[in-house]
């Protein structure tokens, strides 16, 4: 993002006031595209776009809605069914980074002043991926896809040539597996996963007001219902009586052109995804080369939402959970995962609340993380496991998880002193985050938004290089294109969620210090002497006071990413713990 000085204040204001959205990670298989001229005449459409919009002049009816010089969502009604469909209209000059059908690129040049149109219309491959992530069988996934398309279970069952009662059983099984409470949030979650990873726009309710001429309470009701809330609970949250809710819902259905809450969830979710793309600070297009990371969404047992997990396997391996750093996500460096597997381990990466695909929960992030770990282990039928904790917050979580009886010890890597605002080392943004987190947590949210919403691939690389500066081991990692790409994927997962980073930094500012544990001898703590983001000696003194029996080692030639550059030492420490526990 290149800004002139006079543009700086307005740009910052837009970011801090939620007019610029979080980054988005898009699955191109989730979207269908078309190109139209400035008059709204369709001049090219991808096959999946044509499947959805059968009438060639359908888009022309939205010519008035296409006017404008910024990406925006428009609503198109199918003339045959009167059902609404959401389109993202993007001026061609802004569309080059979007998931456009390859053949459409040539037509863009032939339509100066025209528009690219995108709709969330997942391919068979995209639905297959979503089914795997949600833990559904092929038959269940196909029915959920049909339900998301038709917005009605009876029509969905008919389209799959199965009996309605059979369809009900499939849906009931899908609800159990995913932790969804109703068909509405089942459809909402499935569509979101098929799109990629997008944060819901903060102004979704006001957008629905504009698109469908709804009042504020009516739009809020539509959002709550589409996210799976019951009518009674939504009414209570909005302070509406039963009579008011019934009248509001009737008008919402009428103006949105839907006949059921499930169909409402379909259109609201698609509008949300497209608007998230329209306002995203930057877009990342998923590639299939890292689809080996089969993400699963594990339902929380007694709380809202799901936890994103990658169980790298093998099933017979010794399980070890990896707790990611505070500015990363579930993706870890492949060579590190492989090294663990070679030594007989089963690496399991757990994404914390508000990061990537894990549902954000307000409240104490340490407590949430420990409960999430317990839910994941129970889901995987693993009673306890060792852990690798990367960074300060992960180390705090690891101590709490040991006290909860779900972690048996492990390795902590470069944990900062949790209560020391040391700003003598590190890059400028890390210094500022330390100061803000520990002295004025209320400033953290705005600054994190500023960092992530002005970031792009180049900015992430430059940040990594600043952290690596002075450490040969770290510099060698960043010079490896594959490792750099994996670091960037993890950073983007944190950026997309954003709420998790903010909540954890604010929690550190309030001071959730490591808990005393019964046996600190089950931990090894590794510091890299060349880590530019912390003072390894200060870290050693601090954590020795918190975990007096832990084995602490400062690696003279190590840097920030010790677990990757010194994987052999990390894994040896983990294996040594296993021998000590067995003894």
mmCIF file with all atom_site columns, N, CA and C in Angstrom, residues 364-426:
data_model
loop_
_atom_site.group_PDB
_atom_site.id
_atom_site.type_symbol
_atom_site.label_atom_id
_atom_site.label_alt_id
_atom_site.label_comp_id
_atom_site.label_asym_id
_atom_site.label_entity_id
_atom_site.label_seq_id
_atom_site.pdbx_PDB_ins_code
_atom_site.Cartn_x
_atom_site.Cartn_y
_atom_site.Cartn_z
_atom_site.occupancy
_atom_site.B_iso_or_equiv
_atom_site.pdbx_formal_charge
_atom_site.auth_seq_id
_atom_site.auth_comp_id
_atom_site.auth_asym_id
_atom_site.auth_atom_id
_atom_site.pdbx_PDB_model_num
ATOM 1   N N  . UNK A 1 364 ? -11.455 -15.036 28.842 1.00 0.00 ? 364 UNK A N  1
ATOM 2   C CA . UNK A 1 364 ? -10.068 -15.375 29.130 1.00 0.00 ? 364 UNK A CA 1
ATOM 3   C C  . UNK A 1 364 ? -9.528  -16.346 28.078 1.00 0.00 ? 364 UNK A C  1
ATOM 4   N N  . UNK A 1 365 ? -8.551  -15.906 27.263 1.00 0.00 ? 365 UNK A N  1
ATOM 5   C CA . UNK A 1 365 ? -8.072  -16.788 26.188 1.00 0.00 ? 365 UNK A CA 1
ATOM 6   C C  . UNK A 1 365 ? -7.292  -17.994 26.692 1.00 0.00 ? 365 UNK A C  1
ATOM 7   N N  . UNK A 1 366 ? -6.709  -17.893 27.893 1.00 0.00 ? 366 UNK A N  1
ATOM 8   C CA . UNK A 1 366 ? -6.009  -19.062 28.445 1.00 0.00 ? 366 UNK A CA 1
ATOM 9   C C  . UNK A 1 366 ? -7.013  -20.147 28.792 1.00 0.00 ? 366 UNK A C  1
ATOM 10  N N  . UNK A 1 367 ? -8.062  -19.783 29.501 1.00 0.00 ? 367 UNK A N  1
ATOM 11  C CA . UNK A 1 367 ? -9.097  -20.750 29.870 1.00 0.00 ? 367 UNK A CA 1
ATOM 12  C C  . UNK A 1 367 ? -9.711  -21.372 28.619 1.00 0.00 ? 367 UNK A C  1
ATOM 13  N N  . UNK A 1 368 ? -10.012 -20.527 27.615 1.00 0.00 ? 368 UNK A N  1
ATOM 14  C CA . UNK A 1 368 ? -10.582 -21.037 26.366 1.00 0.00 ? 368 UNK A CA 1
ATOM 15  C C  . UNK A 1 368 ? -9.638  -22.021 25.704 1.00 0.00 ? 368 UNK A C  1
ATOM 16  N N  . UNK A 1 369 ? -8.348  -21.684 25.651 1.00 0.00 ? 369 UNK A N  1
ATOM 17  C CA . UNK A 1 369 ? -7.371  -22.549 24.987 1.00 0.00 ? 369 UNK A CA 1
ATOM 18  C C  . UNK A 1 369 ? -7.278  -23.908 25.677 1.00 0.00 ? 369 UNK A C  1
ATOM 19  N N  . UNK A 1 370 ? -7.259  -23.915 26.998 1.00 0.00 ? 370 UNK A N  1
ATOM 20  C CA . UNK A 1 370 ? -7.150  -25.185 27.735 1.00 0.00 ? 370 UNK A CA 1
ATOM 21  C C  . UNK A 1 370 ? -8.389  -26.050 27.505 1.00 0.00 ? 370 UNK A C  1
ATOM 22  N N  . UNK A 1 371 ? -9.562  -25.425 27.514 1.00 0.00 ? 371 UNK A N  1
ATOM 23  C CA . UNK A 1 371 ? -10.790 -26.185 27.252 1.00 0.00 ? 371 UNK A CA 1
ATOM 24  C C  . UNK A 1 371 ? -10.812 -26.702 25.817 1.00 0.00 ? 371 UNK A C  1
ATOM 25  N N  . UNK A 1 372 ? -10.304 -25.902 24.886 1.00 0.00 ? 372 UNK A N  1
ATOM 26  C CA . UNK A 1 372 ? -10.225 -26.358 23.493 1.00 0.00 ? 372 UNK A CA 1
ATOM 27  C C  . UNK A 1 372 ? -9.297  -27.563 23.362 1.00 0.00 ? 372 UNK A C  1
ATOM 28  N N  . UNK A 1 373 ? -8.167  -27.526 24.059 1.00 0.00 ? 373 UNK A N  1
ATOM 29  C CA . UNK A 1 373 ? -7.226  -28.652 24.016 1.00 0.00 ? 373 UNK A CA 1
ATOM 30  C C  . UNK A 1 373 ? -7.900  -29.925 24.526 1.00 0.00 ? 373 UNK A C  1
ATOM 31  N N  . UNK A 1 374 ? -8.620  -29.791 25.623 1.00 0.00 ? 374 UNK A N  1
ATOM 32  C CA . UNK A 1 374 ? -9.314  -30.960 26.185 1.00 0.00 ? 374 UNK A CA 1
ATOM 33  C C  . UNK A 1 374 ? -10.357 -31.494 25.207 1.00 0.00 ? 374 UNK A C  1
ATOM 34  N N  . UNK A 1 375 ? -11.091 -30.591 24.544 1.00 0.00 ? 375 UNK A N  1
ATOM 35  C CA . UNK A 1 375 ? -12.106 -31.025 23.576 1.00 0.00 ? 375 UNK A CA 1
ATOM 36  C C  . UNK A 1 375 ? -11.467 -31.746 22.399 1.00 0.00 ? 375 UNK A C  1
ATOM 37  N N  . UNK A 1 376 ? -10.346 -31.225 21.922 1.00 0.00 ? 376 UNK A N  1
ATOM 38  C CA . UNK A 1 376 ? -9.670  -31.840 20.772 1.00 0.00 ? 376 UNK A CA 1
ATOM 39  C C  . UNK A 1 376 ? -9.144  -33.222 21.142 1.00 0.00 ? 376 UNK A C  1
ATOM 40  N N  . UNK A 1 377 ? -8.507  -33.332 22.300 1.00 0.00 ? 377 UNK A N  1
ATOM 41  C CA . UNK A 1 377 ? -7.967  -34.628 22.702 1.00 0.00 ? 377 UNK A CA 1
ATOM 42  C C  . UNK A 1 377 ? -9.079  -35.654 22.875 1.00 0.00 ? 377 UNK A C  1
ATOM 43  N N  . UNK A 1 378 ? -10.188 -35.249 23.466 1.00 0.00 ? 378 UNK A N  1
ATOM 44  C CA . UNK A 1 378 ? -11.295 -36.197 23.615 1.00 0.00 ? 378 UNK A CA 1
ATOM 45  C C  . UNK A 1 378 ? -11.822 -36.619 22.246 1.00 0.00 ? 378 UNK A C  1
ATOM 46  N N  . UNK A 1 379 ? -11.929 -35.673 21.326 1.00 0.00 ? 379 UNK A N  1
ATOM 47  C CA . UNK A 1 379 ? -12.401 -35.988 19.983 1.00 0.00 ? 379 UNK A CA 1
ATOM 48  C C  . UNK A 1 379 ? -11.480 -36.986 19.290 1.00 0.00 ? 379 UNK A C  1
ATOM 49  N N  . UNK A 1 380 ? -10.177 -36.873 19.564 1.00 0.00 ? 380 UNK A N  1
ATOM 50  C CA . UNK A 1 380 ? -9.202  -37.765 18.935 1.00 0.00 ? 380 UNK A CA 1
ATOM 51  C C  . UNK A 1 380 ? -8.948  -39.024 19.765 1.00 0.00 ? 380 UNK A C  1
ATOM 52  N N  . UNK A 1 381 ? -9.675  -39.167 20.878 1.00 0.00 ? 381 UNK A N  1
ATOM 53  C CA . UNK A 1 381 ? -9.516  -40.324 21.768 1.00 0.00 ? 381 UNK A CA 1
ATOM 54  C C  . UNK A 1 381 ? -8.093  -40.428 22.301 1.00 0.00 ? 381 UNK A C  1
ATOM 55  N N  . UNK A 1 382 ? -7.514  -39.279 22.675 1.00 0.00 ? 382 UNK A N  1
ATOM 56  C CA . UNK A 1 382 ? -6.174  -39.213 23.261 1.00 0.00 ? 382 UNK A CA 1
ATOM 57  C C  . UNK A 1 382 ? -6.326  -38.662 24.678 1.00 0.00 ? 382 UNK A C  1
ATOM 58  N N  . UNK A 1 383 ? -5.951  -39.420 25.715 1.00 0.00 ? 383 UNK A N  1
ATOM 59  C CA . UNK A 1 383 ? -6.165  -38.943 27.092 1.00 0.00 ? 383 UNK A CA 1
ATOM 60  C C  . UNK A 1 383 ? -5.267  -37.772 27.467 1.00 0.00 ? 383 UNK A C  1
ATOM 61  N N  . UNK A 1 384 ? -3.991  -37.836 27.101 1.00 0.00 ? 384 UNK A N  1
ATOM 62  C CA . UNK A 1 384 ? -3.018  -36.790 27.403 1.00 0.00 ? 384 UNK A CA 1
ATOM 63  C C  . UNK A 1 384 ? -1.974  -36.767 26.296 1.00 0.00 ? 384 UNK A C  1
ATOM 64  N N  . UNK A 1 385 ? -1.217  -35.672 26.227 1.00 0.00 ? 385 UNK A N  1
ATOM 65  C CA . UNK A 1 385 ? -0.162  -35.595 25.221 1.00 0.00 ? 385 UNK A CA 1
ATOM 66  C C  . UNK A 1 385 ? 0.906   -34.616 25.671 1.00 0.00 ? 385 UNK A C  1
ATOM 67  N N  . UNK A 1 386 ? 2.095   -34.774 25.124 1.00 0.00 ? 386 UNK A N  1
ATOM 68  C CA . UNK A 1 386 ? 3.130   -33.769 25.306 1.00 0.00 ? 386 UNK A CA 1
ATOM 69  C C  . UNK A 1 386 ? 2.846   -32.578 24.403 1.00 0.00 ? 386 UNK A C  1
ATOM 70  N N  . UNK A 1 387 ? 3.593   -31.496 24.626 1.00 0.00 ? 387 UNK A N  1
ATOM 71  C CA . UNK A 1 387 ? 3.329   -30.279 23.858 1.00 0.00 ? 387 UNK A CA 1
ATOM 72  C C  . UNK A 1 387 ? 4.629   -29.587 23.469 1.00 0.00 ? 387 UNK A C  1
ATOM 73  N N  . UNK A 1 388 ? 4.563   -28.887 22.354 1.00 0.00 ? 388 UNK A N  1
ATOM 74  C CA . UNK A 1 388 ? 5.604   -27.940 21.951 1.00 0.00 ? 388 UNK A CA 1
ATOM 75  C C  . UNK A 1 388 ? 4.927   -26.575 21.924 1.00 0.00 ? 388 UNK A C  1
ATOM 76  N N  . UNK A 1 389 ? 5.393   -25.663 22.784 1.00 0.00 ? 389 UNK A N  1
ATOM 77  C CA . UNK A 1 389 ? 4.768   -24.343 22.916 1.00 0.00 ? 389 UNK A CA 1
ATOM 78  C C  . UNK A 1 389 ? 5.710   -23.290 22.359 1.00 0.00 ? 389 UNK A C  1
ATOM 79  N N  . UNK A 1 390 ? 5.224   -22.550 21.349 1.00 0.00 ? 390 UNK A N  1
ATOM 80  C CA . UNK A 1 390 ? 6.052   -21.568 20.657 1.00 0.00 ? 390 UNK A CA 1
ATOM 81  C C  . UNK A 1 390 ? 5.711   -20.160 21.142 1.00 0.00 ? 390 UNK A C  1
ATOM 82  N N  . UNK A 1 391 ? 6.600   -19.565 21.908 1.00 0.00 ? 391 UNK A N  1
ATOM 83  C CA . UNK A 1 391 ? 6.390   -18.194 22.342 1.00 0.00 ? 391 UNK A CA 1
ATOM 84  C C  . UNK A 1 391 ? 5.710   -18.081 23.695 1.00 0.00 ? 391 UNK A C  1
ATOM 85  N N  . UNK A 1 392 ? 5.544   -16.839 24.130 1.00 0.00 ? 392 UNK A N  1
ATOM 86  C CA . UNK A 1 392 ? 5.108   -16.555 25.498 1.00 0.00 ? 392 UNK A CA 1
ATOM 87  C C  . UNK A 1 392 ? 3.710   -17.064 25.801 1.00 0.00 ? 392 UNK A C  1
ATOM 88  N N  . UNK A 1 393 ? 2.739   -16.675 24.971 1.00 0.00 ? 393 UNK A N  1
ATOM 89  C CA . UNK A 1 393 ? 1.363   -17.036 25.299 1.00 0.00 ? 393 UNK A CA 1
ATOM 90  C C  . UNK A 1 393 ? 1.171   -18.541 25.237 1.00 0.00 ? 393 UNK A C  1
ATOM 91  N N  . UNK A 1 394 ? 1.811   -19.188 24.284 1.00 0.00 ? 394 UNK A N  1
ATOM 92  C CA . UNK A 1 394 ? 1.716   -20.649 24.192 1.00 0.00 ? 394 UNK A CA 1
ATOM 93  C C  . UNK A 1 394 ? 2.290   -21.302 25.449 1.00 0.00 ? 394 UNK A C  1
ATOM 94  N N  . UNK A 1 395 ? 3.353   -20.712 26.004 1.00 0.00 ? 395 UNK A N  1
ATOM 95  C CA . UNK A 1 395 ? 3.940   -21.259 27.219 1.00 0.00 ? 395 UNK A CA 1
ATOM 96  C C  . UNK A 1 395 ? 3.000   -21.088 28.400 1.00 0.00 ? 395 UNK A C  1
ATOM 97  N N  . UNK A 1 396 ? 2.324   -19.946 28.496 1.00 0.00 ? 396 UNK A N  1
ATOM 98  C CA . UNK A 1 396 ? 1.337   -19.724 29.552 1.00 0.00 ? 396 UNK A CA 1
ATOM 99  C C  . UNK A 1 396 ? 0.219   -20.754 29.451 1.00 0.00 ? 396 UNK A C  1
ATOM 100 N N  . UNK A 1 397 ? -0.260  -20.997 28.225 1.00 0.00 ? 397 UNK A N  1
ATOM 101 C CA . UNK A 1 397 ? -1.297  -21.998 27.992 1.00 0.00 ? 397 UNK A CA 1
ATOM 102 C C  . UNK A 1 397 ? -0.807  -23.385 28.395 1.00 0.00 ? 397 UNK A C  1
ATOM 103 N N  . UNK A 1 398 ? 0.449   -23.683 28.067 1.00 0.00 ? 398 UNK A N  1
ATOM 104 C CA . UNK A 1 398 ? 0.996   -25.008 28.368 1.00 0.00 ? 398 UNK A CA 1
ATOM 105 C C  . UNK A 1 398 ? 0.996   -25.273 29.873 1.00 0.00 ? 398 UNK A C  1
ATOM 106 N N  . UNK A 1 399 ? 1.366   -24.267 30.672 1.00 0.00 ? 399 UNK A N  1
ATOM 107 C CA . UNK A 1 399 ? 1.351   -24.445 32.135 1.00 0.00 ? 399 UNK A CA 1
ATOM 108 C C  . UNK A 1 399 ? -0.066  -24.710 32.632 1.00 0.00 ? 399 UNK A C  1
ATOM 109 N N  . UNK A 1 400 ? -1.019  -23.920 32.132 1.00 0.00 ? 400 UNK A N  1
ATOM 110 C CA . UNK A 1 400 ? -2.411  -24.106 32.549 1.00 0.00 ? 400 UNK A CA 1
ATOM 111 C C  . UNK A 1 400 ? -2.931  -25.465 32.113 1.00 0.00 ? 400 UNK A C  1
ATOM 112 N N  . UNK A 1 401 ? -2.525  -25.918 30.918 1.00 0.00 ? 401 UNK A N  1
ATOM 113 C CA . UNK A 1 401 ? -2.975  -27.219 30.414 1.00 0.00 ? 401 UNK A CA 1
ATOM 114 C C  . UNK A 1 401 ? -2.377  -28.358 31.225 1.00 0.00 ? 401 UNK A C  1
ATOM 115 N N  . UNK A 1 402 ? -1.150  -28.168 31.738 1.00 0.00 ? 402 UNK A N  1
ATOM 116 C CA . UNK A 1 402 ? -0.566  -29.195 32.606 1.00 0.00 ? 402 UNK A CA 1
ATOM 117 C C  . UNK A 1 402 ? -1.374  -29.307 33.888 1.00 0.00 ? 402 UNK A C  1
ATOM 118 N N  . UNK A 1 403 ? -1.755  -28.169 34.447 1.00 0.00 ? 403 UNK A N  1
ATOM 119 C CA . UNK A 1 403 ? -2.567  -28.193 35.660 1.00 0.00 ? 403 UNK A CA 1
ATOM 120 C C  . UNK A 1 403 ? -3.935  -28.819 35.426 1.00 0.00 ? 403 UNK A C  1
ATOM 121 N N  . UNK A 1 404 ? -4.440  -28.679 34.192 1.00 0.00 ? 404 UNK A N  1
ATOM 122 C CA . UNK A 1 404 ? -5.741  -29.264 33.859 1.00 0.00 ? 404 UNK A CA 1
ATOM 123 C C  . UNK A 1 404 ? -5.644  -30.753 33.566 1.00 0.00 ? 404 UNK A C  1
ATOM 124 N N  . UNK A 1 405 ? -4.419  -31.286 33.533 1.00 0.00 ? 405 UNK A N  1
ATOM 125 C CA . UNK A 1 405 ? -4.231  -32.715 33.343 1.00 0.00 ? 405 UNK A CA 1
ATOM 126 C C  . UNK A 1 405 ? -4.279  -33.185 31.903 1.00 0.00 ? 405 UNK A C  1
ATOM 127 N N  . UNK A 1 406 ? -4.196  -32.262 30.944 1.00 0.00 ? 406 UNK A N  1
ATOM 128 C CA . UNK A 1 406 ? -4.245  -32.680 29.541 1.00 0.00 ? 406 UNK A CA 1
ATOM 129 C C  . UNK A 1 406 ? -2.877  -32.626 28.873 1.00 0.00 ? 406 UNK A C  1
ATOM 130 N N  . UNK A 1 407 ? -1.910  -31.950 29.502 1.00 0.00 ? 407 UNK A N  1
ATOM 131 C CA . UNK A 1 407 ? -0.547  -31.878 28.977 1.00 0.00 ? 407 UNK A CA 1
ATOM 132 C C  . UNK A 1 407 ? 0.399   -32.484 30.007 1.00 0.00 ? 407 UNK A C  1
ATOM 133 N N  . UNK A 1 408 ? 1.337   -33.290 29.544 1.00 0.00 ? 408 UNK A N  1
ATOM 134 C CA . UNK A 1 408 ? 2.263   -33.971 30.446 1.00 0.00 ? 408 UNK A CA 1
ATOM 135 C C  . UNK A 1 408 ? 3.661   -33.375 30.401 1.00 0.00 ? 408 UNK A C  1
ATOM 136 N N  . UNK A 1 409 ? 3.795   -32.168 29.850 1.00 0.00 ? 409 UNK A N  1
ATOM 137 C CA . UNK A 1 409 ? 5.103   -31.533 29.736 1.00 0.00 ? 409 UNK A CA 1
ATOM 138 C C  . UNK A 1 409 ? 5.493   -31.402 28.284 1.00 0.00 ? 409 UNK A C  1
ATOM 139 N N  . UNK A 1 410 ? 6.758   -31.039 28.047 1.00 0.00 ? 410 UNK A N  1
ATOM 140 C CA . UNK A 1 410 ? 7.199   -30.891 26.676 1.00 0.00 ? 410 UNK A CA 1
ATOM 141 C C  . UNK A 1 410 ? 8.284   -29.849 26.541 1.00 0.00 ? 410 UNK A C  1
ATOM 142 N N  . UNK A 1 411 ? 8.240   -29.115 25.439 1.00 0.00 ? 411 UNK A N  1
ATOM 143 C CA . UNK A 1 411 ? 9.281   -28.143 25.110 1.00 0.00 ? 411 UNK A CA 1
ATOM 144 C C  . UNK A 1 411 ? 8.647   -26.784 24.884 1.00 0.00 ? 411 UNK A C  1
ATOM 145 N N  . UNK A 1 412 ? 9.200   -25.757 25.547 1.00 0.00 ? 412 UNK A N  1
ATOM 146 C CA . UNK A 1 412 ? 8.817   -24.370 25.287 1.00 0.00 ? 412 UNK A CA 1
ATOM 147 C C  . UNK A 1 412 ? 9.943   -23.717 24.497 1.00 0.00 ? 412 UNK A C  1
ATOM 148 N N  . UNK A 1 413 ? 9.570   -22.952 23.480 1.00 0.00 ? 413 UNK A N  1
ATOM 149 C CA . UNK A 1 413 ? 10.562  -22.334 22.605 1.00 0.00 ? 413 UNK A CA 1
ATOM 150 C C  . UNK A 1 413 ? 10.456  -20.819 22.692 1.00 0.00 ? 413 UNK A C  1
ATOM 151 N N  . UNK A 1 414 ? 11.548  -20.180 23.121 1.00 0.00 ? 414 UNK A N  1
ATOM 152 C CA . UNK A 1 414 ? 11.657  -18.714 23.158 1.00 0.00 ? 414 UNK A CA 1
ATOM 153 C C  . UNK A 1 414 ? 10.462  -18.016 23.809 1.00 0.00 ? 414 UNK A C  1
ATOM 154 N N  . UNK A 1 415 ? 10.093  -18.417 25.015 1.00 0.00 ? 415 UNK A N  1
ATOM 155 C CA . UNK A 1 415 ? 9.029   -17.673 25.699 1.00 0.00 ? 415 UNK A CA 1
ATOM 156 C C  . UNK A 1 415 ? 9.587   -16.387 26.305 1.00 0.00 ? 415 UNK A C  1
ATOM 157 N N  . UNK A 1 416 ? 8.991   -15.258 25.985 1.00 0.00 ? 416 UNK A N  1
ATOM 158 C CA . UNK A 1 416 ? 9.378   -13.963 26.528 1.00 0.00 ? 416 UNK A CA 1
ATOM 159 C C  . UNK A 1 416 ? 8.990   -13.904 28.003 1.00 0.00 ? 416 UNK A C  1
ATOM 160 N N  . UNK A 1 417 ? 9.655   -13.084 28.807 1.00 0.00 ? 417 UNK A N  1
ATOM 161 C CA . UNK A 1 417 ? 9.107   -12.817 30.139 1.00 0.00 ? 417 UNK A CA 1
ATOM 162 C C  . UNK A 1 417 ? 7.712   -12.236 30.010 1.00 0.00 ? 417 UNK A C  1
ATOM 163 N N  . UNK A 1 418 ? 6.741   -12.851 30.670 1.00 0.00 ? 418 UNK A N  1
ATOM 164 C CA . UNK A 1 418 ? 5.344   -12.489 30.446 1.00 0.00 ? 418 UNK A CA 1
ATOM 165 C C  . UNK A 1 418 ? 4.945   -11.166 31.062 1.00 0.00 ? 418 UNK A C  1
ATOM 166 N N  . UNK A 1 419 ? 5.780   -10.630 31.977 1.00 0.00 ? 419 UNK A N  1
ATOM 167 C CA . UNK A 1 419 ? 5.376   -9.388  32.629 1.00 0.00 ? 419 UNK A CA 1
ATOM 168 C C  . UNK A 1 419 ? 6.454   -8.309  32.560 1.00 0.00 ? 419 UNK A C  1
ATOM 169 N N  . UNK A 1 420 ? 7.274   -8.363  31.525 1.00 0.00 ? 420 UNK A N  1
ATOM 170 C CA . UNK A 1 420 ? 8.355   -7.378  31.416 1.00 0.00 ? 420 UNK A CA 1
ATOM 171 C C  . UNK A 1 420 ? 8.237   -6.597  30.122 1.00 0.00 ? 420 UNK A C  1
ATOM 172 N N  . UNK A 1 421 ? 7.984   -5.277  30.206 1.00 0.00 ? 421 UNK A N  1
ATOM 173 C CA . UNK A 1 421 ? 7.870   -4.468  28.982 1.00 0.00 ? 421 UNK A CA 1
ATOM 174 C C  . UNK A 1 421 ? 9.241   -4.095  28.439 1.00 0.00 ? 421 UNK A C  1
ATOM 175 N N  . UNK A 1 422 ? 10.052  -5.104  28.137 1.00 0.00 ? 422 UNK A N  1
ATOM 176 C CA . UNK A 1 422 ? 11.411  -4.862  27.652 1.00 0.00 ? 422 UNK A CA 1
ATOM 177 C C  . UNK A 1 422 ? 11.356  -4.438  26.191 1.00 0.00 ? 422 UNK A C  1
ATOM 178 N N  . UNK A 1 423 ? 11.759  -3.199  25.916 1.00 0.00 ? 423 UNK A N  1
ATOM 179 C CA . UNK A 1 423 ? 11.687  -2.710  24.537 1.00 0.00 ? 423 UNK A CA 1
ATOM 180 C C  . UNK A 1 423 ? 13.081  -2.435  23.986 1.00 0.00 ? 423 UNK A C  1
ATOM 181 N N  . UNK A 1 424 ? 14.074  -3.033  24.599 1.00 0.00 ? 424 UNK A N  1
ATOM 182 C CA . UNK A 1 424 ? 15.438  -2.766  24.133 1.00 0.00 ? 424 UNK A CA 1
ATOM 183 C C  . UNK A 1 424 ? 15.787  -3.542  22.877 1.00 0.00 ? 424 UNK A C  1
ATOM 184 N N  . UNK A 1 425 ? 15.050  -4.606  22.620 1.00 0.00 ? 425 UNK A N  1
ATOM 185 C CA . UNK A 1 425 ? 15.367  -5.434  21.465 1.00 0.00 ? 425 UNK A CA 1
ATOM 186 C C  . UNK A 1 425 ? 14.120  -5.616  20.620 1.00 0.00 ? 425 UNK A C  1
ATOM 187 N N  . UNK A 1 426 ? 14.340  -6.127  19.399 1.00 0.00 ? 426 UNK A N  1
ATOM 188 C CA . UNK A 1 426 ? 13.199  -6.423  18.535 1.00 0.00 ? 426 UNK A CA 1
ATOM 189 C C  . UNK A 1 426 ? 12.906  -5.325  17.537 1.00 0.00 ? 426 UNK A C  1
#
